Short mmCIF file of C-alpha atoms in Angstrom, two decimals:
data_model
loop_
_atom_site.label_atom_id
_atom_site.label_comp_id
_atom_site.label_asym_id
_atom_site.label_seq_id
_atom_site.Cartn_x
_atom_site.Cartn_y
_atom_site.Cartn_z
CA UNK A 29 74.35 63.11 160.50
CA UNK A 30 76.53 60.47 158.93
CA UNK A 31 80.26 60.46 159.55
CA UNK A 32 83.33 58.25 159.43
CA UNK A 33 86.16 57.95 161.93
CA UNK A 34 89.57 56.66 160.98
CA UNK A 35 91.53 55.39 163.94
CA UNK A 36 95.22 56.13 163.66
CA UNK A 37 96.52 58.96 161.54
CA UNK A 38 99.73 57.01 160.88
CA UNK A 39 100.28 53.28 160.44
CA UNK A 40 103.67 51.69 159.83
CA UNK A 41 104.21 48.12 158.66
CA UNK A 42 107.06 46.08 157.29
CA UNK A 43 107.02 44.92 153.71
CA UNK A 44 105.16 41.64 153.54
CA UNK A 45 103.21 42.27 156.74
CA UNK A 46 99.45 42.55 157.10
CA UNK A 47 97.94 45.97 156.49
CA UNK A 48 94.93 46.96 158.63
CA UNK A 49 93.46 50.44 158.36
CA UNK A 50 90.46 51.11 160.57
CA UNK A 51 87.28 52.93 159.70
CA UNK A 52 84.10 53.21 161.74
CA UNK A 53 80.98 54.84 160.42
CA UNK A 54 78.01 56.51 161.97
CA UNK A 55 74.75 56.03 160.14
CA UNK A 56 71.18 55.27 161.03
CA UNK A 57 70.54 53.71 157.64
CA UNK A 58 72.59 51.31 155.52
CA UNK A 59 75.42 53.43 154.18
CA UNK A 60 77.39 53.57 150.98
CA UNK A 61 81.05 53.34 152.04
CA UNK A 62 84.23 53.91 150.09
CA UNK A 63 87.97 53.66 150.48
CA UNK A 64 90.18 55.98 148.46
CA UNK A 65 93.98 56.16 148.22
CA UNK A 66 96.02 59.28 147.59
CA UNK A 67 99.63 59.06 146.44
CA UNK A 68 101.90 62.09 146.90
CA UNK A 69 100.97 65.01 144.67
CA UNK A 70 98.06 63.14 143.17
CA UNK A 71 94.29 63.07 143.46
CA UNK A 72 92.22 60.34 145.07
CA UNK A 73 91.87 56.92 143.50
CA UNK A 74 88.93 54.66 144.34
CA UNK A 75 90.09 51.45 145.98
CA UNK A 76 86.74 49.82 146.66
CA UNK A 77 83.14 50.50 147.54
CA UNK A 78 80.36 48.97 149.63
CA UNK A 79 76.85 49.43 148.30
CA UNK A 80 74.84 46.94 150.40
CA UNK A 81 75.61 43.91 148.27
CA UNK A 82 78.33 41.51 149.52
CA UNK A 83 79.76 42.41 152.91
CA UNK A 84 83.30 41.47 151.86
CA UNK A 85 84.39 43.82 149.15
CA UNK A 86 87.46 43.26 147.02
CA UNK A 87 89.23 46.23 145.52
CA UNK A 88 92.24 47.01 143.43
CA UNK A 89 95.87 46.33 144.32
CA UNK A 90 94.96 43.38 146.57
CA UNK A 91 92.97 45.41 149.09
CA UNK A 92 89.67 44.33 150.56
CA UNK A 93 87.28 45.58 153.21
CA UNK A 94 84.57 43.94 155.26
CA UNK A 95 81.36 45.68 156.21
CA UNK A 96 80.36 44.74 159.75
CA UNK A 97 77.05 46.23 160.75
CA UNK A 98 77.27 45.01 164.34
CA UNK A 99 80.56 46.86 164.79
CA UNK A 100 79.71 49.75 162.41
CA UNK A 101 83.09 49.16 160.83
CA UNK A 102 84.54 49.02 157.34
CA UNK A 103 88.21 48.24 157.92
CA UNK A 104 90.62 48.01 154.98
CA UNK A 105 93.07 45.11 154.82
CA UNK A 106 95.77 43.70 152.61
CA UNK A 107 97.51 40.41 153.46
CA UNK A 108 100.99 41.47 152.41
CA UNK A 109 102.17 45.07 152.22
CA UNK A 110 104.26 46.28 149.33
CA UNK A 111 106.48 49.34 149.25
CA UNK A 112 104.22 50.84 146.60
CA UNK A 113 101.30 50.81 149.07
CA UNK A 114 102.81 53.75 150.95
CA UNK A 115 100.20 56.49 150.60
CA UNK A 116 97.35 58.17 152.43
CA UNK A 117 94.08 56.28 152.69
CA UNK A 118 90.66 57.85 153.15
CA UNK A 119 87.44 56.22 154.22
CA UNK A 120 84.27 57.97 153.06
CA UNK A 121 80.51 57.67 153.46
CA UNK A 122 77.82 59.05 151.21
CA UNK A 123 75.36 61.02 153.25
CA UNK A 124 71.76 59.94 152.81
CA UNK A 125 70.52 63.33 153.90
CA UNK A 126 72.60 65.51 151.63
CA UNK A 127 74.11 63.07 149.12
CA UNK A 128 77.51 64.57 149.88
CA UNK A 129 80.62 62.41 150.15
CA UNK A 130 81.97 62.76 153.70
CA UNK A 131 85.60 61.82 154.23
CA UNK A 132 87.51 60.65 157.27
CA UNK A 133 90.68 62.43 158.30
CA UNK A 134 92.88 59.93 156.53
CA UNK A 135 95.53 57.40 157.56
CA UNK A 136 99.06 57.66 156.26
CA UNK A 137 100.54 54.24 155.61
CA UNK A 138 104.31 53.78 155.75
CA UNK A 139 105.91 50.57 154.54
CA UNK A 140 109.42 49.71 155.70
CA UNK A 141 111.73 47.31 153.88
CA UNK B 30 89.66 56.85 128.29
CA UNK B 31 91.14 60.01 129.71
CA UNK B 32 90.64 60.67 133.40
CA UNK B 33 89.56 63.84 135.13
CA UNK B 34 91.80 66.70 134.06
CA UNK B 35 92.42 69.72 136.25
CA UNK B 36 94.29 72.81 135.17
CA UNK B 37 96.50 74.36 136.20
CA UNK B 38 98.32 71.94 138.51
CA UNK B 39 99.92 74.72 140.53
CA UNK B 40 98.99 78.32 141.19
CA UNK B 41 100.55 81.06 143.26
CA UNK B 42 98.45 84.13 144.07
CA UNK B 43 98.54 86.97 146.54
CA UNK B 44 95.90 87.99 149.04
CA UNK B 45 92.99 89.87 147.55
CA UNK B 46 93.37 88.41 144.08
CA UNK B 47 90.91 86.08 142.47
CA UNK B 48 91.52 82.71 140.84
CA UNK B 49 89.74 80.38 138.44
CA UNK B 50 90.36 76.65 138.38
CA UNK B 51 89.25 74.34 135.60
CA UNK B 52 88.06 70.75 135.55
CA UNK B 53 87.32 68.51 132.57
CA UNK B 54 85.39 65.39 133.59
CA UNK B 55 85.75 61.90 132.20
CA UNK B 56 84.05 61.67 128.83
CA UNK B 57 80.38 60.86 129.34
CA UNK B 58 80.33 61.96 132.97
CA UNK B 59 77.80 64.68 133.61
CA UNK B 60 78.28 65.42 137.28
CA UNK B 61 81.22 67.36 138.72
CA UNK B 62 82.03 67.92 142.38
CA UNK B 63 84.70 70.10 143.97
CA UNK B 64 86.59 69.54 147.22
CA UNK B 65 89.11 71.49 149.22
CA UNK B 66 91.90 69.57 150.95
CA UNK B 67 94.01 71.14 153.70
CA UNK B 68 96.19 69.57 156.41
CA UNK B 69 94.04 71.08 159.13
CA UNK B 70 90.52 70.51 157.80
CA UNK B 71 91.05 67.47 155.61
CA UNK B 72 88.78 66.95 152.62
CA UNK B 73 85.78 69.24 152.55
CA UNK B 74 82.98 69.32 150.00
CA UNK B 75 82.57 72.59 148.13
CA UNK B 76 79.80 72.04 145.58
CA UNK B 77 78.35 69.70 142.98
CA UNK B 78 77.12 70.52 139.49
CA UNK B 79 74.94 68.60 137.08
CA UNK B 80 73.46 69.84 133.83
CA UNK B 81 74.88 73.30 134.44
CA UNK B 82 73.03 73.54 137.76
CA UNK B 83 74.42 73.53 141.26
CA UNK B 84 72.83 70.59 143.10
CA UNK B 85 74.64 70.74 146.38
CA UNK B 86 76.77 73.17 148.29
CA UNK B 87 79.12 72.83 151.24
CA UNK B 88 79.71 75.29 154.06
CA UNK B 89 81.98 77.78 152.34
CA UNK B 90 81.63 81.54 152.05
CA UNK B 91 80.21 83.19 148.98
CA UNK B 92 83.72 83.98 147.76
CA UNK B 93 83.74 80.43 146.48
CA UNK B 94 81.64 79.92 143.40
CA UNK B 95 81.46 77.60 140.46
CA UNK B 96 79.75 76.86 137.23
CA UNK B 97 79.34 74.08 134.72
CA UNK B 98 79.22 74.38 130.97
CA UNK B 99 77.08 72.50 128.47
CA UNK B 100 79.98 70.11 127.74
CA UNK B 101 80.10 69.25 131.49
CA UNK B 102 83.41 71.05 132.02
CA UNK B 103 83.41 72.98 135.25
CA UNK B 104 85.21 75.96 136.73
CA UNK B 105 85.45 77.18 140.26
CA UNK B 106 86.30 80.72 141.23
CA UNK B 107 87.62 82.10 144.47
CA UNK B 108 87.49 85.86 144.86
CA UNK B 109 89.33 88.06 147.34
CA UNK B 110 91.79 85.34 148.23
CA UNK B 111 92.83 84.82 151.84
CA UNK B 112 95.87 83.04 153.20
CA UNK B 113 93.61 80.27 154.48
CA UNK B 114 92.49 79.47 150.96
CA UNK B 115 95.83 77.82 150.31
CA UNK B 116 94.92 74.20 149.63
CA UNK B 117 94.72 71.39 147.15
CA UNK B 118 91.48 71.73 145.20
CA UNK B 119 90.17 68.46 143.87
CA UNK B 120 87.56 67.89 141.22
CA UNK B 121 85.64 64.63 140.86
CA UNK B 122 83.30 63.47 138.13
CA UNK B 123 80.62 60.80 138.02
CA UNK B 124 78.19 59.51 135.43
CA UNK B 125 75.18 60.79 137.29
CA UNK B 126 74.77 63.06 140.29
CA UNK B 127 74.65 61.75 143.81
CA UNK B 128 71.48 59.90 144.68
CA UNK B 129 71.10 58.36 141.26
CA UNK B 130 72.33 54.91 142.11
CA UNK B 131 75.32 53.32 143.75
CA UNK B 132 77.27 52.64 140.60
CA UNK B 133 76.42 55.68 138.56
CA UNK B 134 77.46 58.17 141.20
CA UNK B 135 80.91 56.79 142.02
CA UNK B 136 83.28 59.73 141.95
CA UNK B 137 86.59 59.70 140.11
CA UNK B 138 89.11 62.34 141.09
CA UNK B 139 91.57 64.47 139.19
CA UNK B 140 95.12 65.18 140.38
CA UNK B 141 94.09 68.52 141.81
CA UNK B 142 95.20 72.13 141.62
CA UNK B 143 97.51 73.24 144.39
CA UNK B 144 96.83 76.86 145.23
CA UNK B 145 99.24 78.86 147.33
CA UNK B 146 98.15 82.27 148.58
CA UNK B 147 100.96 84.56 149.68
#
């Protein structure tokens, strides 16, 4: 069964610092991978998606993620954190067996001034 | 273009009652999925509807049910509410159902309905 693991339930960075949120997937076939962001009291917003095209995927708000098959990873990065990036981030994989969207447990990002 | 609309935003119910939540998808989207989000279990898939038919179902008891109307709007119903049903219920819509192509099945989420069971 496919799954995703997000390492670190909480990540804290200073404003202007690099943001790195980790996601590892488990899949025996090329997966479809997604990153979503959830701001307080809101639903999920799609940041970016990997669908077996380019391995470096650029998303909204300056975020990007790189698909690394050898490491089964799809880490989310942003060169310079902004206060408005404080939110919870979810990595997700679409299951090939069931077509369901399977989410990781989420990483809460805090940005300090 | 309006996004996914969920109503109501907040609900308070007592144990044993039933509740109906509503979701209006993005115009032109024909597939609707429902998720339950809790601090303990995270985001869990409930079910997916397309063309008024349930295509997929998660591992939830039969107290959880849903339906989709001809205009693609969807409702989910929870009967005999339990304290553990307190959660944020999220609805997502996509152009086509899952499995129909990487772009057409990208899911866009509503703001959710927060249900509190007392």
